[in-house]
Amino acid sequence: MHRQIARFLAAASFSLAVLVLSLPAHAQNPNQPQQGMPNFNGRPGQKQERTNLTGTLTAAQAPLIKLKPEKGNQEWTIRVDSKPEEIIVRGEAEKGWVRPGMFVHFEATLDKKGVGQSAVSQVSVFTPTPQLELGVTEQAALPDFSSAGSEEATESTGEEVAKYTVVGRLSGVARDGKWSVTAGKAKVTVEVAEDAKISVELPDPRLIRIGDTVKGTVYYYNQGVGVLRGDVEVEAAEPFAAPEDPRDARRNRRTREKDAPANPAEAKSIFDM
């Protein structure tokens, strides 16, 4: 789930239904769809209907998912026929979740060498399109820093500072946490605040987890059983977390094994089930 954006794009040849084919079957888990395929076909001559459905993802087992709708009490069993590029996952992430190779967009105060002068507070992680040009665009020059002495400081250092919009690829993260971003022909180095708001919008079904909100058009003959086609919007229920430090992971794993075995019902990702 924390792979580079290049691998995100490699998923474009598979649908969500195909992606979950690797999930093991747990027939004894009541939260899983029951064995056997539901009847998605109506009676002869029966008219197919459609509805815009928004609901919470409660279970996933190839090739089906289950949704609990916002309205009504009937849970839906759904087959997902949408293409990966039609499934947009949105959410927020911890700073450490963003990895080299991902494409980012932010505003920053930079000097002429492309070095950030203050911590970036907001970042967007996205998938590039041919229509979107990567690069650094100047917004406005900043003649002073709110004090009379700042003008003298600028003259003495020869540095000019301005506000820029940066659209590029995260190429590296230094030991001190600073980001190196390649934006077209420009290279930018910035510090990102630890509490920065990281917004994510990616066409990657692998980011979908149990508890997320799914919105799309469902085609059906009978209430509660349908097929999801076309554009799908997924809102992540929880932020995407930074990878756990290997030493902490080993220590926490030993603690869990000592206290109690892992409970499959508590899995946060449909790929952990």
mmCIF file of N, CA, C and O in Angstrom, residues 61-161:
data_model
loop_
_atom_site.group_PDB
_atom_site.id
_atom_site.type_symbol
_atom_site.label_atom_id
_atom_site.label_comp_id
_atom_site.label_asym_id
_atom_site.label_seq_id
_atom_site.Cartn_x
_atom_site.Cartn_y
_atom_site.Cartn_z
ATOM 1 N N GLN A 61 -14.669 -9.914 -0.735
ATOM 2 C CA GLN A 61 -14.129 -11.222 -1.081
ATOM 3 C C GLN A 61 -14.402 -11.459 -2.555
ATOM 4 O O GLN A 61 -15.528 -11.341 -3.015
ATOM 5 N N ALA A 62 -13.351 -11.773 -3.276
ATOM 6 C CA ALA A 62 -13.451 -11.857 -4.727
ATOM 7 C C ALA A 62 -14.646 -12.681 -5.172
ATOM 8 O O ALA A 62 -14.896 -13.745 -4.643
ATOM 9 N N PRO A 63 -15.402 -12.175 -6.142
ATOM 10 C CA PRO A 63 -15.233 -10.859 -6.805
ATOM 11 C C PRO A 63 -16.237 -9.844 -6.285
ATOM 12 O O PRO A 63 -16.685 -8.993 -7.027
ATOM 13 N N LEU A 64 -16.621 -9.940 -5.015
ATOM 14 C CA LEU A 64 -17.708 -9.127 -4.486
ATOM 15 C C LEU A 64 -17.269 -8.205 -3.365
ATOM 16 O O LEU A 64 -16.242 -8.420 -2.716
ATOM 17 N N ILE A 65 -18.083 -7.156 -3.146
ATOM 18 C CA ILE A 65 -17.963 -6.327 -1.949
ATOM 19 C C ILE A 65 -19.358 -6.191 -1.351
ATOM 20 O O ILE A 65 -20.360 -6.493 -2.003
ATOM 21 N N LYS A 66 -19.403 -5.780 -0.100
ATOM 22 C CA LYS A 66 -20.672 -5.483 0.549
ATOM 23 C C LYS A 66 -20.674 -4.037 1.017
ATOM 24 O O LYS A 66 -19.678 -3.546 1.556
ATOM 25 N N LEU A 67 -21.817 -3.374 0.810
ATOM 26 C CA LEU A 67 -21.975 -1.986 1.230
ATOM 27 C C LEU A 67 -23.197 -1.852 2.128
ATOM 28 O O LEU A 67 -24.262 -2.391 1.822
ATOM 29 N N LYS A 68 -23.021 -1.097 3.210
ATOM 30 C CA LYS A 68 -24.147 -0.718 4.060
ATOM 31 C C LYS A 68 -24.535 0.699 3.669
ATOM 32 O O LYS A 68 -23.793 1.646 3.923
ATOM 33 N N PRO A 69 -25.689 0.897 3.030
ATOM 34 C CA PRO A 69 -26.039 2.226 2.495
ATOM 35 C C PRO A 69 -26.312 3.243 3.592
ATOM 36 O O PRO A 69 -26.670 2.897 4.716
ATOM 37 N N GLU A 70 -26.120 4.516 3.210
ATOM 38 C CA GLU A 70 -26.422 5.598 4.145
ATOM 39 C C GLU A 70 -27.911 5.630 4.485
ATOM 40 O O GLU A 70 -28.289 5.952 5.618
ATOM 41 N N LYS A 71 -28.743 5.311 3.499
ATOM 42 C CA LYS A 71 -30.190 5.323 3.693
ATOM 43 C C LYS A 71 -30.710 3.890 3.576
ATOM 44 O O LYS A 71 -30.383 3.173 2.639
ATOM 45 N N GLY A 72 -31.544 3.509 4.516
ATOM 46 C CA GLY A 72 -32.100 2.163 4.484
ATOM 47 C C GLY A 72 -31.252 1.193 5.278
ATOM 48 O O GLY A 72 -30.084 1.460 5.598
ATOM 49 N N ASN A 73 -31.823 0.054 5.570
ATOM 50 C CA ASN A 73 -31.143 -0.943 6.389
ATOM 51 C C ASN A 73 -30.649 -2.144 5.594
ATOM 52 O O ASN A 73 -29.962 -3.006 6.150
ATOM 53 N N GLN A 74 -31.013 -2.217 4.320
ATOM 54 C CA GLN A 74 -30.651 -3.386 3.530
ATOM 55 C C GLN A 74 -29.218 -3.280 3.013
ATOM 56 O O GLN A 74 -28.860 -2.348 2.306
ATOM 57 N N GLU A 75 -28.378 -4.243 3.377
ATOM 58 C CA GLU A 75 -27.001 -4.271 2.901
ATOM 59 C C GLU A 75 -26.964 -4.796 1.470
ATOM 60 O O GLU A 75 -27.708 -5.714 1.113
ATOM 61 N N TRP A 76 -26.089 -4.198 0.651
ATOM 62 C CA TRP A 76 -26.000 -4.571 -0.752
ATOM 63 C C TRP A 76 -24.794 -5.467 -1.003
ATOM 64 O O TRP A 76 -23.697 -5.204 -0.492
ATOM 65 N N THR A 77 -24.999 -6.507 -1.802
ATOM 66 C CA THR A 77 -23.905 -7.327 -2.326
ATOM 67 C C THR A 77 -23.660 -6.878 -3.757
ATOM 68 O O THR A 77 -24.568 -6.892 -4.586
ATOM 69 N N ILE A 78 -22.426 -6.456 -4.045
ATOM 70 C CA ILE A 78 -22.143 -5.770 -5.306
ATOM 71 C C ILE A 78 -20.932 -6.389 -5.995
ATOM 72 O O ILE A 78 -19.912 -6.677 -5.358
ATOM 73 N N ARG A 79 -21.057 -6.541 -7.307
ATOM 74 C CA ARG A 79 -19.917 -6.920 -8.133
ATOM 75 C C ARG A 79 -19.374 -5.644 -8.781
ATOM 76 O O ARG A 79 -20.134 -4.877 -9.375
ATOM 77 N N VAL A 80 -18.068 -5.425 -8.653
ATOM 78 C CA VAL A 80 -17.469 -4.196 -9.163
ATOM 79 C C VAL A 80 -16.934 -4.432 -10.572
ATOM 80 O O VAL A 80 -16.013 -5.223 -10.768
ATOM 81 N N ASP A 81 -17.529 -3.753 -11.556
ATOM 82 C CA ASP A 81 -17.081 -3.850 -12.946
ATOM 83 C C ASP A 81 -16.362 -2.594 -13.414
ATOM 84 O O ASP A 81 -15.984 -2.493 -14.586
ATOM 85 N N SER A 82 -16.177 -1.622 -12.537
ATOM 86 C CA SER A 82 -15.503 -0.378 -12.911
ATOM 87 C C SER A 82 -14.025 -0.634 -13.183
ATOM 88 O O SER A 82 -13.400 -1.504 -12.578
ATOM 89 N N LYS A 83 -13.455 0.170 -14.088
ATOM 90 C CA LYS A 83 -12.034 0.089 -14.373
ATOM 91 C C LYS A 83 -11.243 0.814 -13.280
ATOM 92 O O LYS A 83 -11.761 1.732 -12.637
ATOM 93 N N PRO A 84 -9.994 0.410 -13.038
ATOM 94 C CA PRO A 84 -9.202 1.043 -11.965
ATOM 95 C C PRO A 84 -9.111 2.557 -12.089
ATOM 96 O O PRO A 84 -9.184 3.265 -11.084
ATOM 97 N N GLU A 85 -8.951 3.055 -13.337
ATOM 98 C CA GLU A 85 -8.838 4.502 -13.505
ATOM 99 C C GLU A 85 -10.143 5.230 -13.202
ATOM 100 O O GLU A 85 -10.165 6.453 -13.071
ATOM 101 N N GLU A 86 -11.244 4.480 -13.108
ATOM 102 C CA GLU A 86 -12.532 5.073 -12.767
ATOM 103 C C GLU A 86 -12.773 5.098 -11.261
ATOM 104 O O GLU A 86 -13.726 5.713 -10.792
ATOM 105 N N ILE A 87 -11.904 4.428 -10.491
ATOM 106 C CA ILE A 87 -12.067 4.332 -9.040
ATOM 107 C C ILE A 87 -11.111 5.310 -8.374
ATOM 108 O O ILE A 87 -9.906 5.071 -8.287
ATOM 109 N N ILE A 88 -11.619 6.440 -7.907
ATOM 110 C CA ILE A 88 -10.799 7.488 -7.309
ATOM 111 C C ILE A 88 -10.895 7.396 -5.790
ATOM 112 O O ILE A 88 -11.989 7.447 -5.221
ATOM 113 N N VAL A 89 -9.746 7.248 -5.156
ATOM 114 C CA VAL A 89 -9.686 7.158 -3.693
ATOM 115 C C VAL A 89 -9.170 8.486 -3.152
ATOM 116 O O VAL A 89 -8.107 8.963 -3.560
ATOM 117 N N ARG A 90 -9.926 9.072 -2.234
ATOM 118 C CA ARG A 90 -9.534 10.340 -1.623
ATOM 119 C C ARG A 90 -9.401 10.167 -0.111
ATOM 120 O O ARG A 90 -10.109 9.370 0.493
ATOM 121 N N GLY A 91 -8.498 10.930 0.460
ATOM 122 C CA GLY A 91 -8.320 10.867 1.907
ATOM 123 C C GLY A 91 -7.176 11.767 2.330
ATOM 124 O O GLY A 91 -6.674 12.590 1.548
ATOM 125 N N GLU A 92 -6.761 11.598 3.565
ATOM 126 C CA GLU A 92 -5.621 12.335 4.094
ATOM 127 C C GLU A 92 -4.562 11.342 4.542
ATOM 128 O O GLU A 92 -4.859 10.163 4.768
ATOM 129 N N ALA A 93 -3.331 11.830 4.654
ATOM 130 C CA ALA A 93 -2.226 10.940 4.994
ATOM 131 C C ALA A 93 -1.274 11.612 5.957
ATOM 132 O O ALA A 93 -1.209 12.842 6.040
ATOM 133 N N GLU A 94 -0.546 10.782 6.683
ATOM 134 C CA GLU A 94 0.536 11.294 7.501
ATOM 135 C C GLU A 94 1.706 11.664 6.591
ATOM 136 O O GLU A 94 1.872 11.098 5.504
ATOM 137 N N LYS A 95 2.505 12.590 7.036
ATOM 138 C CA LYS A 95 3.636 13.055 6.228
ATOM 139 C C LYS A 95 4.527 11.896 5.802
ATOM 140 O O LYS A 95 4.958 11.813 4.650
ATOM 141 N N GLY A 96 4.800 10.970 6.719
ATOM 142 C CA GLY A 96 5.706 9.862 6.429
ATOM 143 C C GLY A 96 5.156 8.861 5.430
ATOM 144 O O GLY A 96 5.908 8.005 4.945
ATOM 145 N N TRP A 97 3.849 8.935 5.111
ATOM 146 C CA TRP A 97 3.266 8.017 4.133
ATOM 147 C C TRP A 97 3.705 8.369 2.714
ATOM 148 O O TRP A 97 3.789 7.497 1.852
ATOM 149 N N VAL A 98 3.995 9.629 2.470
ATOM 150 C CA VAL A 98 4.367 10.088 1.131
ATOM 151 C C VAL A 98 5.786 9.607 0.831
ATOM 152 O O VAL A 98 6.721 9.896 1.576
ATOM 153 N N ARG A 99 5.936 8.844 -0.250
ATOM 154 C CA ARG A 99 7.201 8.219 -0.584
ATOM 155 C C ARG A 99 7.790 8.794 -1.870
ATOM 156 O O ARG A 99 7.055 9.309 -2.730
ATOM 157 N N PRO A 100 9.122 8.705 -2.040
ATOM 158 C CA PRO A 100 9.736 9.127 -3.309
ATOM 159 C C PRO A 100 9.092 8.409 -4.485
ATOM 160 O O PRO A 100 8.800 7.219 -4.431
ATOM 161 N N GLY A 101 8.872 9.163 -5.550
ATOM 162 C CA GLY A 101 8.194 8.635 -6.724
ATOM 163 C C GLY A 101 6.779 9.150 -6.857
ATOM 164 O O GLY A 101 6.220 9.142 -7.957
ATOM 165 N N MET A 102 6.189 9.578 -5.737
ATOM 166 C CA MET A 102 4.839 10.125 -5.782
ATOM 167 C C MET A 102 4.874 11.556 -6.320
ATOM 168 O O MET A 102 5.868 12.276 -6.156
ATOM 169 N N PHE A 103 3.780 11.954 -6.946
ATOM 170 C CA PHE A 103 3.659 13.308 -7.482
ATOM 171 C C PHE A 103 2.943 14.192 -6.462
ATOM 172 O O PHE A 103 1.922 13.792 -5.899
ATOM 173 N N VAL A 104 3.484 15.390 -6.252
ATOM 174 C CA VAL A 104 2.978 16.275 -5.205
ATOM 175 C C VAL A 104 2.752 17.681 -5.756
ATOM 176 O O VAL A 104 3.373 18.096 -6.741
ATOM 177 N N HIS A 105 1.874 18.397 -5.070
ATOM 178 C CA HIS A 105 1.534 19.779 -5.431
ATOM 179 C C HIS A 105 1.458 20.578 -4.141
ATOM 180 O O HIS A 105 0.806 20.154 -3.181
ATOM 181 N N PHE A 106 2.137 21.725 -4.094
ATOM 182 C CA PHE A 106 2.100 22.560 -2.893
ATOM 183 C C PHE A 106 2.552 23.969 -3.233
ATOM 184 O O PHE A 106 3.088 24.228 -4.317
ATOM 185 N N GLU A 107 2.322 24.869 -2.288
ATOM 186 C CA GLU A 107 2.796 26.244 -2.404
ATOM 187 C C GLU A 107 3.920 26.442 -1.390
ATOM 188 O O GLU A 107 3.847 25.945 -0.265
ATOM 189 N N ALA A 108 4.953 27.170 -1.813
ATOM 190 C CA ALA A 108 6.110 27.346 -0.933
ATOM 191 C C ALA A 108 6.780 28.683 -1.203
ATOM 192 O O ALA A 108 6.719 29.224 -2.315
ATOM 193 N N THR A 109 7.422 29.204 -0.185
ATOM 194 C CA THR A 109 8.239 30.397 -0.305
ATOM 195 C C THR A 109 9.667 29.945 -0.573
ATOM 196 O O THR A 109 10.274 29.267 0.256
ATOM 197 N N LEU A 110 10.205 30.306 -1.738
ATOM 198 C CA LEU A 110 11.510 29.820 -2.164
ATOM 199 C C LEU A 110 12.455 30.969 -2.481
ATOM 200 O O LEU A 110 12.021 32.060 -2.871
ATOM 201 N N ASP A 111 13.746 30.706 -2.323
ATOM 202 C CA ASP A 111 14.726 31.664 -2.829
ATOM 203 C C ASP A 111 15.045 31.297 -4.273
ATOM 204 O O ASP A 111 14.472 30.356 -4.840
ATOM 205 N N LYS A 112 15.967 32.014 -4.871
ATOM 206 C CA LYS A 112 16.270 31.807 -6.292
ATOM 207 C C LYS A 112 16.947 30.462 -6.556
ATOM 208 O O LYS A 112 17.023 30.010 -7.698
ATOM 209 N N LYS A 113 17.433 29.811 -5.501
ATOM 210 C CA LYS A 113 18.064 28.507 -5.654
ATOM 211 C C LYS A 113 17.066 27.365 -5.476
ATOM 212 O O LYS A 113 17.442 26.200 -5.545
ATOM 213 N N GLY A 114 15.810 27.730 -5.203
ATOM 214 C CA GLY A 114 14.788 26.709 -5.030
ATOM 215 C C GLY A 114 14.758 26.109 -3.640
ATOM 216 O O GLY A 114 14.200 25.019 -3.444
ATOM 217 N N VAL A 115 15.315 26.811 -2.674
ATOM 218 C CA VAL A 115 15.338 26.328 -1.295
ATOM 219 C C VAL A 115 14.204 26.980 -0.514
ATOM 220 O O VAL A 115 14.045 28.214 -0.529
ATOM 221 N N GLY A 116 13.406 26.180 0.170
ATOM 222 C CA GLY A 116 12.281 26.693 0.933
ATOM 223 C C GLY A 116 12.711 27.547 2.102
ATOM 224 O O GLY A 116 13.685 27.241 2.784
ATOM 225 N N GLN A 117 11.950 28.618 2.357
ATOM 226 C CA GLN A 117 12.270 29.543 3.438
ATOM 227 C C GLN A 117 11.380 29.344 4.657
ATOM 228 O O GLN A 117 11.618 29.944 5.703
ATOM 229 N N SER A 118 10.360 28.506 4.530
ATOM 230 C CA SER A 118 9.481 28.193 5.660
ATOM 231 C C SER A 118 8.837 26.838 5.392
ATOM 232 O O SER A 118 8.799 26.367 4.253
ATOM 233 N N ALA A 119 8.343 26.215 6.450
ATOM 234 C CA ALA A 119 7.775 24.876 6.321
ATOM 235 C C ALA A 119 6.475 24.897 5.519
ATOM 236 O O ALA A 119 5.633 25.782 5.698
ATOM 237 N N VAL A 120 6.318 23.928 4.644
ATOM 238 C CA VAL A 120 5.097 23.789 3.850
ATOM 239 C C VAL A 120 4.006 23.191 4.731
ATOM 240 O O VAL A 120 4.229 22.207 5.438
ATOM 241 N N SER A 121 2.809 23.764 4.689
ATOM 242 C CA SER A 121 1.729 23.335 5.579
ATOM 243 C C SER A 121 0.663 22.494 4.891
ATOM 244 O O SER A 121 -0.130 21.837 5.571
ATOM 245 N N GLN A 122 0.619 22.524 3.548
ATOM 246 C CA GLN A 122 -0.386 21.756 2.814
ATOM 247 C C GLN A 122 0.243 21.130 1.574
ATOM 248 O O GLN A 122 0.975 21.803 0.844
ATOM 249 N N VAL A 123 -0.071 19.850 1.353
ATOM 250 C CA VAL A 123 0.456 19.125 0.200
ATOM 251 C C VAL A 123 -0.655 18.272 -0.386
ATOM 252 O O VAL A 123 -1.459 17.690 0.351
ATOM 253 N N SER A 124 -0.695 18.171 -1.714
ATOM 254 C CA SER A 124 -1.619 17.271 -2.392
ATOM 255 C C SER A 124 -0.813 16.191 -3.104
ATOM 256 O O SER A 124 0.181 16.495 -3.758
ATOM 257 N N VAL A 125 -1.253 14.943 -2.968
ATOM 258 C CA VAL A 125 -0.645 13.818 -3.684
ATOM 259 C C VAL A 125 -1.614 13.411 -4.783
ATOM 260 O O VAL A 125 -2.797 13.174 -4.510
ATOM 261 N N PHE A 126 -1.137 13.300 -6.017
ATOM 262 C CA PHE A 126 -2.046 13.122 -7.147
ATOM 263 C C PHE A 126 -1.400 12.238 -8.213
ATOM 264 O O PHE A 126 -0.215 11.875 -8.130
ATOM 265 N N THR A 127 -2.177 11.899 -9.218
ATOM 266 C CA THR A 127 -1.680 11.180 -10.386
ATOM 267 C C THR A 127 -1.593 12.159 -11.547
ATOM 268 O O THR A 127 -2.578 12.834 -11.868
ATOM 269 N N PRO A 128 -0.439 12.274 -12.193
ATOM 270 C CA PRO A 128 -0.297 13.253 -13.280
ATOM 271 C C PRO A 128 -1.126 12.881 -14.497
ATOM 272 O O PRO A 128 -1.436 11.715 -14.730
ATOM 273 N N THR A 129 -1.496 13.890 -15.254
ATOM 274 C CA THR A 129 -2.221 13.711 -16.508
ATOM 275 C C THR A 129 -1.486 14.488 -17.591
ATOM 276 O O THR A 129 -0.723 15.420 -17.294
ATOM 277 N N PRO A 130 -1.718 14.135 -18.859
ATOM 278 C CA PRO A 130 -1.043 14.867 -19.946
ATOM 279 C C PRO A 130 -1.377 16.349 -19.952
ATOM 280 O O PRO A 130 -0.591 17.165 -20.435
ATOM 281 N N GLN A 131 -2.542 16.703 -19.419
ATOM 282 C CA GLN A 131 -2.963 18.108 -19.429
ATOM 283 C C GLN A 131 -2.277 18.931 -18.330
ATOM 284 O O GLN A 131 -2.280 20.161 -18.381
ATOM 285 N N LEU A 132 -1.691 18.258 -17.342
ATOM 286 C CA LEU A 132 -1.095 18.962 -16.211
ATOM 287 C C LEU A 132 0.409 19.099 -16.417
ATOM 288 O O LEU A 132 1.123 18.108 -16.572
ATOM 289 N N GLU A 133 0.878 20.326 -16.427
ATOM 290 C CA GLU A 133 2.292 20.590 -16.662
ATOM 291 C C GLU A 133 3.040 20.641 -15.334
ATOM 292 O O GLU A 133 2.655 21.372 -14.409
ATOM 293 N N LEU A 134 4.118 19.873 -15.244
ATOM 294 C CA LEU A 134 4.959 19.889 -14.051
ATOM 295 C C LEU A 134 5.891 21.090 -14.117
ATOM 296 O O LEU A 134 6.388 21.444 -15.193
ATOM 297 N N GLY A 135 6.127 21.713 -12.977
ATOM 298 C CA GLY A 135 7.024 22.853 -12.961
ATOM 299 C C GLY A 135 6.820 23.722 -11.746
ATOM 300 O O GLY A 135 6.076 23.396 -10.821
ATOM 301 N N VAL A 136 7.503 24.871 -11.734
ATOM 302 C CA VAL A 136 7.447 25.844 -10.646
ATOM 303 C C VAL A 136 6.940 27.160 -11.216
ATOM 304 O O VAL A 136 7.529 27.701 -12.154
ATOM 305 N N THR A 137 5.857 27.664 -10.656
ATOM 306 C CA THR A 137 5.242 28.900 -11.151
ATOM 307 C C THR A 137 5.268 29.957 -10.062
ATOM 308 O O THR A 137 4.778 29.711 -8.942
ATOM 309 N N GLU A 138 5.813 31.114 -10.377
ATOM 310 C CA GLU A 138 5.875 32.192 -9.391
ATOM 311 C C GLU A 138 4.500 32.827 -9.222
ATOM 312 O O GLU A 138 3.798 33.100 -10.196
ATOM 313 N N GLN A 139 4.123 33.037 -7.963
ATOM 314 C CA GLN A 139 2.845 33.677 -7.668
ATOM 315 C C GLN A 139 3.009 35.161 -7.420
ATOM 316 O O GLN A 139 2.345 35.986 -8.022
ATOM 317 N N ALA A 140 3.905 35.516 -6.489
ATOM 318 C CA ALA A 140 4.102 36.932 -6.157
ATOM 319 C C ALA A 140 5.425 37.101 -5.437
ATOM 320 O O ALA A 140 5.822 36.252 -4.642
ATOM 321 N N ALA A 141 6.091 38.183 -5.734
ATOM 322 C CA ALA A 141 7.341 38.474 -5.044
ATOM 323 C C ALA A 141 7.057 38.951 -3.628
ATOM 324 O O ALA A 141 6.032 39.577 -3.357
ATOM 325 N N LEU A 142 7.967 38.662 -2.715
ATOM 326 C CA LEU A 142 7.831 39.089 -1.321
ATOM 327 C C LEU A 142 8.946 40.086 -1.016
ATOM 328 O O LEU A 142 10.089 39.711 -0.766
ATOM 329 N N PRO A 143 8.662 41.383 -1.059
ATOM 330 C CA PRO A 143 9.718 42.387 -0.932
ATOM 331 C C PRO A 143 10.325 42.497 0.456
ATOM 332 O O PRO A 143 11.447 42.946 0.594
ATOM 333 N N ASP A 144 9.583 42.115 1.513
ATOM 334 C CA ASP A 144 10.143 42.228 2.857
ATOM 335 C C ASP A 144 9.532 41.159 3.747
ATOM 336 O O ASP A 144 8.678 40.399 3.332
ATOM 337 N N PHE A 145 10.023 41.086 4.986
ATOM 338 C CA PHE A 145 9.580 40.071 5.936
ATOM 339 C C PHE A 145 8.965 40.709 7.184
ATOM 340 O O PHE A 145 9.193 40.272 8.294
ATOM 341 N N SER A 146 8.183 41.749 6.984
ATOM 342 C CA SER A 146 7.404 42.410 8.050
ATOM 343 C C SER A 146 8.250 43.195 9.044
ATOM 344 O O SER A 146 7.765 43.606 10.077
ATOM 345 N N SER A 147 9.534 43.420 8.764
ATOM 346 C CA SER A 147 10.343 44.239 9.656
ATOM 347 C C SER A 147 11.240 45.144 8.822
ATOM 348 O O SER A 147 11.614 44.816 7.690
ATOM 349 N N ALA A 148 11.596 46.283 9.395
ATOM 350 C CA ALA A 148 12.390 47.253 8.653
ATOM 351 C C ALA A 148 13.754 46.708 8.291
ATOM 352 O O ALA A 148 14.341 47.078 7.278
ATOM 353 N N GLY A 149 14.270 45.821 9.130
ATOM 354 C CA GLY A 149 15.616 45.299 8.889
ATOM 355 C C GLY A 149 15.665 44.241 7.824
ATOM 356 O O GLY A 149 16.743 43.853 7.393
ATOM 357 N N SER A 150 14.526 43.729 7.397
ATOM 358 C CA SER A 150 14.530 42.623 6.445
ATOM 359 C C SER A 150 15.054 43.056 5.080
ATOM 360 O O SER A 150 15.696 42.300 4.377
ATOM 361 N N GLU A 151 14.789 44.318 4.693
ATOM 362 C CA GLU A 151 15.251 44.811 3.401
ATOM 363 C C GLU A 151 16.768 44.854 3.368
ATOM 364 O O GLU A 151 17.393 44.487 2.380
ATOM 365 N N GLU A 152 17.383 45.285 4.501
ATOM 366 C CA GLU A 152 18.830 45.326 4.577
ATOM 367 C C GLU A 152 19.397 43.918 4.501
ATOM 368 O O GLU A 152 20.422 43.678 3.867
ATOM 369 N N ALA A 153 18.699 42.966 5.157
ATOM 370 C CA ALA A 153 19.180 41.590 5.141
ATOM 371 C C ALA A 153 19.149 41.034 3.735
ATOM 372 O O ALA A 153 20.066 40.324 3.300
ATOM 373 N N THR A 154 18.101 41.364 2.973
ATOM 374 C CA THR A 154 17.987 40.878 1.605
ATOM 375 C C THR A 154 19.112 41.429 0.748
ATOM 376 O O THR A 154 19.706 40.738 -0.071
ATOM 377 N N GLU A 155 19.447 42.731 0.955
ATOM 378 C CA GLU A 155 20.505 43.358 0.182
ATOM 379 C C GLU A 155 21.855 42.748 0.512
ATOM 380 O O GLU A 155 22.689 42.520 -0.360
ATOM 381 N N SER A 156 22.068 42.416 1.810
ATOM 382 C CA SER A 156 23.362 41.908 2.215
ATOM 383 C C SER A 156 23.596 40.490 1.729
ATOM 384 O O SER A 156 24.721 40.102 1.423
ATOM 385 N N THR A 157 22.559 39.680 1.654
ATOM 386 C CA THR A 157 22.701 38.290 1.229
ATOM 387 C C THR A 157 22.519 38.126 -0.268
ATOM 388 O O THR A 157 22.940 37.137 -0.849
ATOM 389 N N GLY A 158 21.883 39.109 -0.904
ATOM 390 C CA GLY A 158 21.627 39.008 -2.329
ATOM 391 C C GLY A 158 20.517 38.037 -2.672
ATOM 392 O O GLY A 158 20.311 37.713 -3.838
ATOM 393 N N GLU A 159 19.809 37.531 -1.677
ATOM 394 C CA GLU A 159 18.755 36.550 -1.911
ATOM 395 C C GLU A 159 17.426 37.248 -2.210
ATOM 396 O O GLU A 159 17.071 38.225 -1.573
ATOM 397 N N GLU A 160 16.721 36.733 -3.197
ATOM 398 C CA GLU A 160 15.382 37.197 -3.478
ATOM 399 C C GLU A 160 14.424 36.057 -3.187
ATOM 400 O O GLU A 160 14.692 34.903 -3.506
ATOM 401 N N VAL A 161 13.302 36.402 -2.579
ATOM 402 C CA VAL A 161 12.350 35.390 -2.142
ATOM 403 C C VAL A 161 10.993 35.664 -2.779
ATOM 404 O O VAL A 161 10.599 36.811 -2.933
#
